[in-house]
Amino acid sequence: MSHSTTATVPYKLTRVGVVMSPLPGEAHETEGVLNPASGRTPDGTLHLLPRLVAEGNVSRVGLAEVTLEDGVPTGVERRGVVLAPDAGWERGKNNAGVEDPRTTWIADLGRYVMSYVAYGPLGPKPALALSEDLVHWERLGPIQFAYQPDLDTDLNLFPNKDVVHFPEPVPGPDGTPCYAMLHRPMWDLGWFRPGEGVHLPAGVTDERPGIWISYVPVDEVKQDLSALTRPRHHRLVALSEHPWEALKIGAGPAPIRVDEGWLLIHHGVSGTIEDPFAQVQTVNYAAGAMILDPADPARVIARTAEPLMAPETPEERSGTVPNVVFPTAIEEIDGVRYVFYGMADAHIGVARLDRSE
């Protein structure tokens, strides 16, 4: 299902600086600002949609206008909260949150599609919301993965994160134009049902969480936008391959179309995770990239053997979760692409994305 690749990924990341840090005295941000989505309001102004973490690890999605100096992102001006864990399924008895938003502008729908993680009674589950202006979001609800007999499991059983949408239709498995999403199921159910352990789909032998793709035909979404929450044709795209990804991998920002194909910035995790919900872990999150085949985006045609960026600066090495570089958004400003990323689950940084040849 997964193929080793030797082609190179001709891109590099260069740090620019920190663009957002928790504001002292701001209750919504006491435990960090991180992992932002991004987009432009109808007037063209660039915004981030940061995850704001309040006391007790309760997350909201904020809106923050990006301030530029000579076209380079240097900071933000806060514009409030646009999504909070207000729905019953986004809250448990002792937890709540709408976490890690990723947004994609899908031009032929005239909408931003936001995926986010609803931290509800059964842990992290992916959900979608739509907006035309970044300010007003309409929940479509939790993602309902269609049952697929050949997998011999139900993808809805599993926690799932790192959901991102392609910005335009791609060929589905049978050639039908589809909206496609990447996602990252986690097969170990032991953390919320002690003793239950790992349940792998048929045909998968590696229990480390990897990147999957699922599809919804364009025609169905055009008739009913909520069809986006009912993806099917689930396929494995990529698993950990290199030492810097030894524990797991997951999608970063939504894929962007480049000359070589679809460029997917992804994160890889190495180290050890004793308890997936412990605050302090001896892990290292770094950023790499893959190129996906435009004719079949489930196929990886190149990937980076080494990270494009790993934790090095003080903000990346020390924070709520030390040693984290977690890219979640890409935006173009005056012809230059910038990647926004979470730093140690506490701050937001920005890096330039350039061709390396």
PDB file of N, CA, C and O in Angstrom, residues 95-131:
ATOM      1  N   ASN A  95     -13.516  17.424  30.203  1.00  0.00           N
ATOM      2  CA  ASN A  95     -12.716  17.983  29.110  1.00  0.00           C
ATOM      3  C   ASN A  95     -13.641  18.698  28.135  1.00  0.00           C
ATOM      4  O   ASN A  95     -14.850  18.487  28.133  1.00  0.00           O
ATOM      5  N   ALA A  96     -13.043  19.547  27.330  1.00  0.00           N
ATOM      6  CA  ALA A  96     -13.793  20.253  26.284  1.00  0.00           C
ATOM      7  C   ALA A  96     -12.777  20.865  25.342  1.00  0.00           C
ATOM      8  O   ALA A  96     -11.642  21.143  25.718  1.00  0.00           O
ATOM      9  N   GLY A  97     -13.196  21.071  24.112  1.00  0.00           N
ATOM     10  CA  GLY A  97     -12.310  21.801  23.224  1.00  0.00           C
ATOM     11  C   GLY A  97     -12.653  21.665  21.759  1.00  0.00           C
ATOM     12  O   GLY A  97     -13.158  20.642  21.306  1.00  0.00           O
ATOM     13  N   VAL A  98     -12.394  22.740  21.025  1.00  0.00           N
ATOM     14  CA  VAL A  98     -12.313  22.695  19.568  1.00  0.00           C
ATOM     15  C   VAL A  98     -10.864  23.049  19.252  1.00  0.00           C
ATOM     16  O   VAL A  98     -10.406  24.139  19.548  1.00  0.00           O
ATOM     17  N   GLU A  99     -10.156  22.066  18.680  1.00  0.00           N
ATOM     18  CA  GLU A  99      -8.694  22.118  18.631  1.00  0.00           C
ATOM     19  C   GLU A  99      -8.169  22.075  17.197  1.00  0.00           C
ATOM     20  O   GLU A  99      -8.807  21.534  16.303  1.00  0.00           O
ATOM     21  N   ASP A 100      -6.948  22.609  17.027  1.00  0.00           N
ATOM     22  CA  ASP A 100      -6.141  22.440  15.818  1.00  0.00           C
ATOM     23  C   ASP A 100      -6.915  22.618  14.514  1.00  0.00           C
ATOM     24  O   ASP A 100      -6.981  21.705  13.682  1.00  0.00           O
ATOM     25  N   PRO A 101      -7.506  23.809  14.297  1.00  0.00           N
ATOM     26  CA  PRO A 101      -8.231  24.018  13.043  1.00  0.00           C
ATOM     27  C   PRO A 101      -7.279  23.996  11.849  1.00  0.00           C
ATOM     28  O   PRO A 101      -6.126  24.426  11.947  1.00  0.00           O
ATOM     29  N   ARG A 102      -7.743  23.461  10.727  1.00  0.00           N
ATOM     30  CA  ARG A 102      -7.039  23.598   9.437  1.00  0.00           C
ATOM     31  C   ARG A 102      -8.099  24.100   8.469  1.00  0.00           C
ATOM     32  O   ARG A 102      -9.228  23.587   8.473  1.00  0.00           O
ATOM     33  N   THR A 103      -7.751  25.066   7.649  1.00  0.00           N
ATOM     34  CA  THR A 103      -8.735  25.606   6.710  1.00  0.00           C
ATOM     35  C   THR A 103      -8.226  25.504   5.287  1.00  0.00           C
ATOM     36  O   THR A 103      -7.025  25.645   5.033  1.00  0.00           O
ATOM     37  N   THR A 104      -9.155  25.260   4.375  1.00  0.00           N
ATOM     38  CA  THR A 104      -8.866  25.252   2.947  1.00  0.00           C
ATOM     39  C   THR A 104      -9.943  26.065   2.247  1.00  0.00           C
ATOM     40  O   THR A 104     -11.135  25.839   2.471  1.00  0.00           O
ATOM     41  N   TRP A 105      -9.518  27.012   1.413  1.00  0.00           N
ATOM     42  CA  TRP A 105     -10.474  27.731   0.567  1.00  0.00           C
ATOM     43  C   TRP A 105     -10.746  26.848  -0.645  1.00  0.00           C
ATOM     44  O   TRP A 105      -9.827  26.527  -1.415  1.00  0.00           O
ATOM     45  N   ILE A 106     -11.982  26.390  -0.798  1.00  0.00           N
ATOM     46  CA  ILE A 106     -12.361  25.603  -1.967  1.00  0.00           C
ATOM     47  C   ILE A 106     -13.135  26.534  -2.884  1.00  0.00           C
ATOM     48  O   ILE A 106     -14.306  26.846  -2.658  1.00  0.00           O
ATOM     49  N   ALA A 107     -12.440  27.013  -3.914  1.00  0.00           N
ATOM     50  CA  ALA A 107     -12.954  28.117  -4.737  1.00  0.00           C
ATOM     51  C   ALA A 107     -14.288  27.766  -5.376  1.00  0.00           C
ATOM     52  O   ALA A 107     -15.198  28.598  -5.414  1.00  0.00           O
ATOM     53  N   ASP A 108     -14.430  26.541  -5.875  1.00  0.00           N
ATOM     54  CA  ASP A 108     -15.670  26.268  -6.601  1.00  0.00           C
ATOM     55  C   ASP A 108     -16.854  26.009  -5.663  1.00  0.00           C
ATOM     56  O   ASP A 108     -17.980  25.863  -6.117  1.00  0.00           O
ATOM     57  N   LEU A 109     -16.613  26.000  -4.362  1.00  0.00           N
ATOM     58  CA  LEU A 109     -17.721  26.007  -3.394  1.00  0.00           C
ATOM     59  C   LEU A 109     -17.934  27.410  -2.824  1.00  0.00           C
ATOM     60  O   LEU A 109     -18.927  27.667  -2.137  1.00  0.00           O
ATOM     61  N   GLY A 110     -16.965  28.302  -3.039  1.00  0.00           N
ATOM     62  CA  GLY A 110     -17.047  29.645  -2.471  1.00  0.00           C
ATOM     63  C   GLY A 110     -17.016  29.644  -0.960  1.00  0.00           C
ATOM     64  O   GLY A 110     -17.581  30.513  -0.305  1.00  0.00           O
ATOM     65  N   ARG A 111     -16.319  28.651  -0.387  1.00  0.00           N
ATOM     66  CA  ARG A 111     -16.323  28.478   1.076  1.00  0.00           C
ATOM     67  C   ARG A 111     -14.927  28.106   1.571  1.00  0.00           C
ATOM     68  O   ARG A 111     -14.166  27.433   0.876  1.00  0.00           O
ATOM     69  N   TYR A 112     -14.665  28.506   2.810  1.00  0.00           N
ATOM     70  CA  TYR A 112     -13.592  27.887   3.571  1.00  0.00           C
ATOM     71  C   TYR A 112     -14.153  26.642   4.236  1.00  0.00           C
ATOM     72  O   TYR A 112     -15.219  26.690   4.843  1.00  0.00           O
ATOM     73  N   VAL A 113     -13.423  25.547   4.106  1.00  0.00           N
ATOM     74  CA  VAL A 113     -13.751  24.342   4.854  1.00  0.00           C
ATOM     75  C   VAL A 113     -12.762  24.255   6.006  1.00  0.00           C
ATOM     76  O   VAL A 113     -11.542  24.236   5.784  1.00  0.00           O
ATOM     77  N   MET A 114     -13.273  24.252   7.219  1.00  0.00           N
ATOM     78  CA  MET A 114     -12.423  24.079   8.399  1.00  0.00           C
ATOM     79  C   MET A 114     -12.614  22.662   8.936  1.00  0.00           C
ATOM     80  O   MET A 114     -13.738  22.222   9.166  1.00  0.00           O
ATOM     81  N   SER A 115     -11.508  21.971   9.109  1.00  0.00           N
ATOM     82  CA  SER A 115     -11.548  20.755   9.906  1.00  0.00           C
ATOM     83  C   SER A 115     -11.005  21.111  11.285  1.00  0.00           C
ATOM     84  O   SER A 115     -10.149  21.982  11.421  1.00  0.00           O
ATOM     85  N   TYR A 116     -11.548  20.484  12.300  1.00  0.00           N
ATOM     86  CA  TYR A 116     -11.034  20.712  13.641  1.00  0.00           C
ATOM     87  C   TYR A 116     -11.259  19.440  14.454  1.00  0.00           C
ATOM     88  O   TYR A 116     -11.970  18.521  14.029  1.00  0.00           O
ATOM     89  N   VAL A 117     -10.616  19.391  15.602  1.00  0.00           N
ATOM     90  CA  VAL A 117     -10.745  18.233  16.475  1.00  0.00           C
ATOM     91  C   VAL A 117     -11.692  18.595  17.614  1.00  0.00           C
ATOM     92  O   VAL A 117     -11.425  19.515  18.386  1.00  0.00           O
ATOM     93  N   ALA A 118     -12.822  17.890  17.671  1.00  0.00           N
ATOM     94  CA  ALA A 118     -13.765  18.077  18.780  1.00  0.00           C
ATOM     95  C   ALA A 118     -13.329  17.156  19.914  1.00  0.00           C
ATOM     96  O   ALA A 118     -13.294  15.938  19.757  1.00  0.00           O
ATOM     97  N   TYR A 119     -12.959  17.750  21.039  1.00  0.00           N
ATOM     98  CA  TYR A 119     -12.470  16.967  22.172  1.00  0.00           C
ATOM     99  C   TYR A 119     -13.671  16.670  23.066  1.00  0.00           C
ATOM    100  O   TYR A 119     -13.986  17.400  23.993  1.00  0.00           O
ATOM    101  N   GLY A 120     -14.352  15.569  22.748  1.00  0.00           N
ATOM    102  CA  GLY A 120     -15.614  15.256  23.398  1.00  0.00           C
ATOM    103  C   GLY A 120     -15.536  14.060  24.324  1.00  0.00           C
ATOM    104  O   GLY A 120     -14.458  13.676  24.765  1.00  0.00           O
ATOM    105  N   PRO A 121     -16.687  13.452  24.611  1.00  0.00           N
ATOM    106  CA  PRO A 121     -16.744  12.382  25.613  1.00  0.00           C
ATOM    107  C   PRO A 121     -15.879  11.169  25.283  1.00  0.00           C
ATOM    108  O   PRO A 121     -15.409  10.502  26.188  1.00  0.00           O
ATOM    109  N   LEU A 122     -15.674  10.871  23.989  1.00  0.00           N
ATOM    110  CA  LEU A 122     -14.844   9.725  23.609  1.00  0.00           C
ATOM    111  C   LEU A 122     -13.504  10.164  23.067  1.00  0.00           C
ATOM    112  O   LEU A 122     -12.885   9.461  22.262  1.00  0.00           O
ATOM    113  N   GLY A 123     -13.040  11.335  23.496  1.00  0.00           N
ATOM    114  CA  GLY A 123     -11.731  11.794  23.057  1.00  0.00           C
ATOM    115  C   GLY A 123     -11.793  12.562  21.755  1.00  0.00           C
ATOM    116  O   GLY A 123     -12.855  13.045  21.348  1.00  0.00           O
ATOM    117  N   PRO A 124     -10.652  12.694  21.060  1.00  0.00           N
ATOM    118  CA  PRO A 124     -10.574  13.551  19.879  1.00  0.00           C
ATOM    119  C   PRO A 124     -11.238  12.941  18.650  1.00  0.00           C
ATOM    120  O   PRO A 124     -10.879  11.849  18.219  1.00  0.00           O
ATOM    121  N   LYS A 125     -12.222  13.655  18.102  1.00  0.00           N
ATOM    122  CA  LYS A 125     -12.911  13.224  16.880  1.00  0.00           C
ATOM    123  C   LYS A 125     -12.920  14.395  15.884  1.00  0.00           C
ATOM    124  O   LYS A 125     -13.120  15.538  16.285  1.00  0.00           O
ATOM    125  N   PRO A 126     -12.753  14.097  14.596  1.00  0.00           N
ATOM    126  CA  PRO A 126     -12.691  15.189  13.619  1.00  0.00           C
ATOM    127  C   PRO A 126     -14.076  15.691  13.234  1.00  0.00           C
ATOM    128  O   PRO A 126     -15.040  14.929  13.169  1.00  0.00           O
ATOM    129  N   ALA A 127     -14.151  16.995  12.962  1.00  0.00           N
ATOM    130  CA  ALA A 127     -15.415  17.637  12.596  1.00  0.00           C
ATOM    131  C   ALA A 127     -15.131  18.710  11.557  1.00  0.00           C
ATOM    132  O   ALA A 127     -13.982  19.123  11.372  1.00  0.00           O
ATOM    133  N   LEU A 128     -16.196  19.162  10.890  1.00  0.00           N
ATOM    134  CA  LEU A 128     -16.057  20.179   9.849  1.00  0.00           C
ATOM    135  C   LEU A 128     -16.974  21.361  10.118  1.00  0.00           C
ATOM    136  O   LEU A 128     -18.040  21.219  10.724  1.00  0.00           O
ATOM    137  N   ALA A 129     -16.545  22.524   9.633  1.00  0.00           N
ATOM    138  CA  ALA A 129     -17.367  23.727   9.655  1.00  0.00           C
ATOM    139  C   ALA A 129     -17.078  24.510   8.380  1.00  0.00           C
ATOM    140  O   ALA A 129     -16.010  24.356   7.779  1.00  0.00           O
ATOM    141  N   LEU A 130     -18.032  25.345   7.963  1.00  0.00           N
ATOM    142  CA  LEU A 130     -17.898  26.118   6.728  1.00  0.00           C
ATOM    143  C   LEU A 130     -18.052  27.603   7.009  1.00  0.00           C
ATOM    144  O   LEU A 130     -18.793  28.006   7.901  1.00  0.00           O
ATOM    145  N   SER A 131     -17.359  28.423   6.201  1.00  0.00           N
ATOM    146  CA  SER A 131     -17.501  29.871   6.325  1.00  0.00           C
ATOM    147  C   SER A 131     -17.218  30.527   4.977  1.00  0.00           C
ATOM    148  O   SER A 131     -16.425  30.026   4.181  1.00  0.00           O
TER     149      SER A 131
END
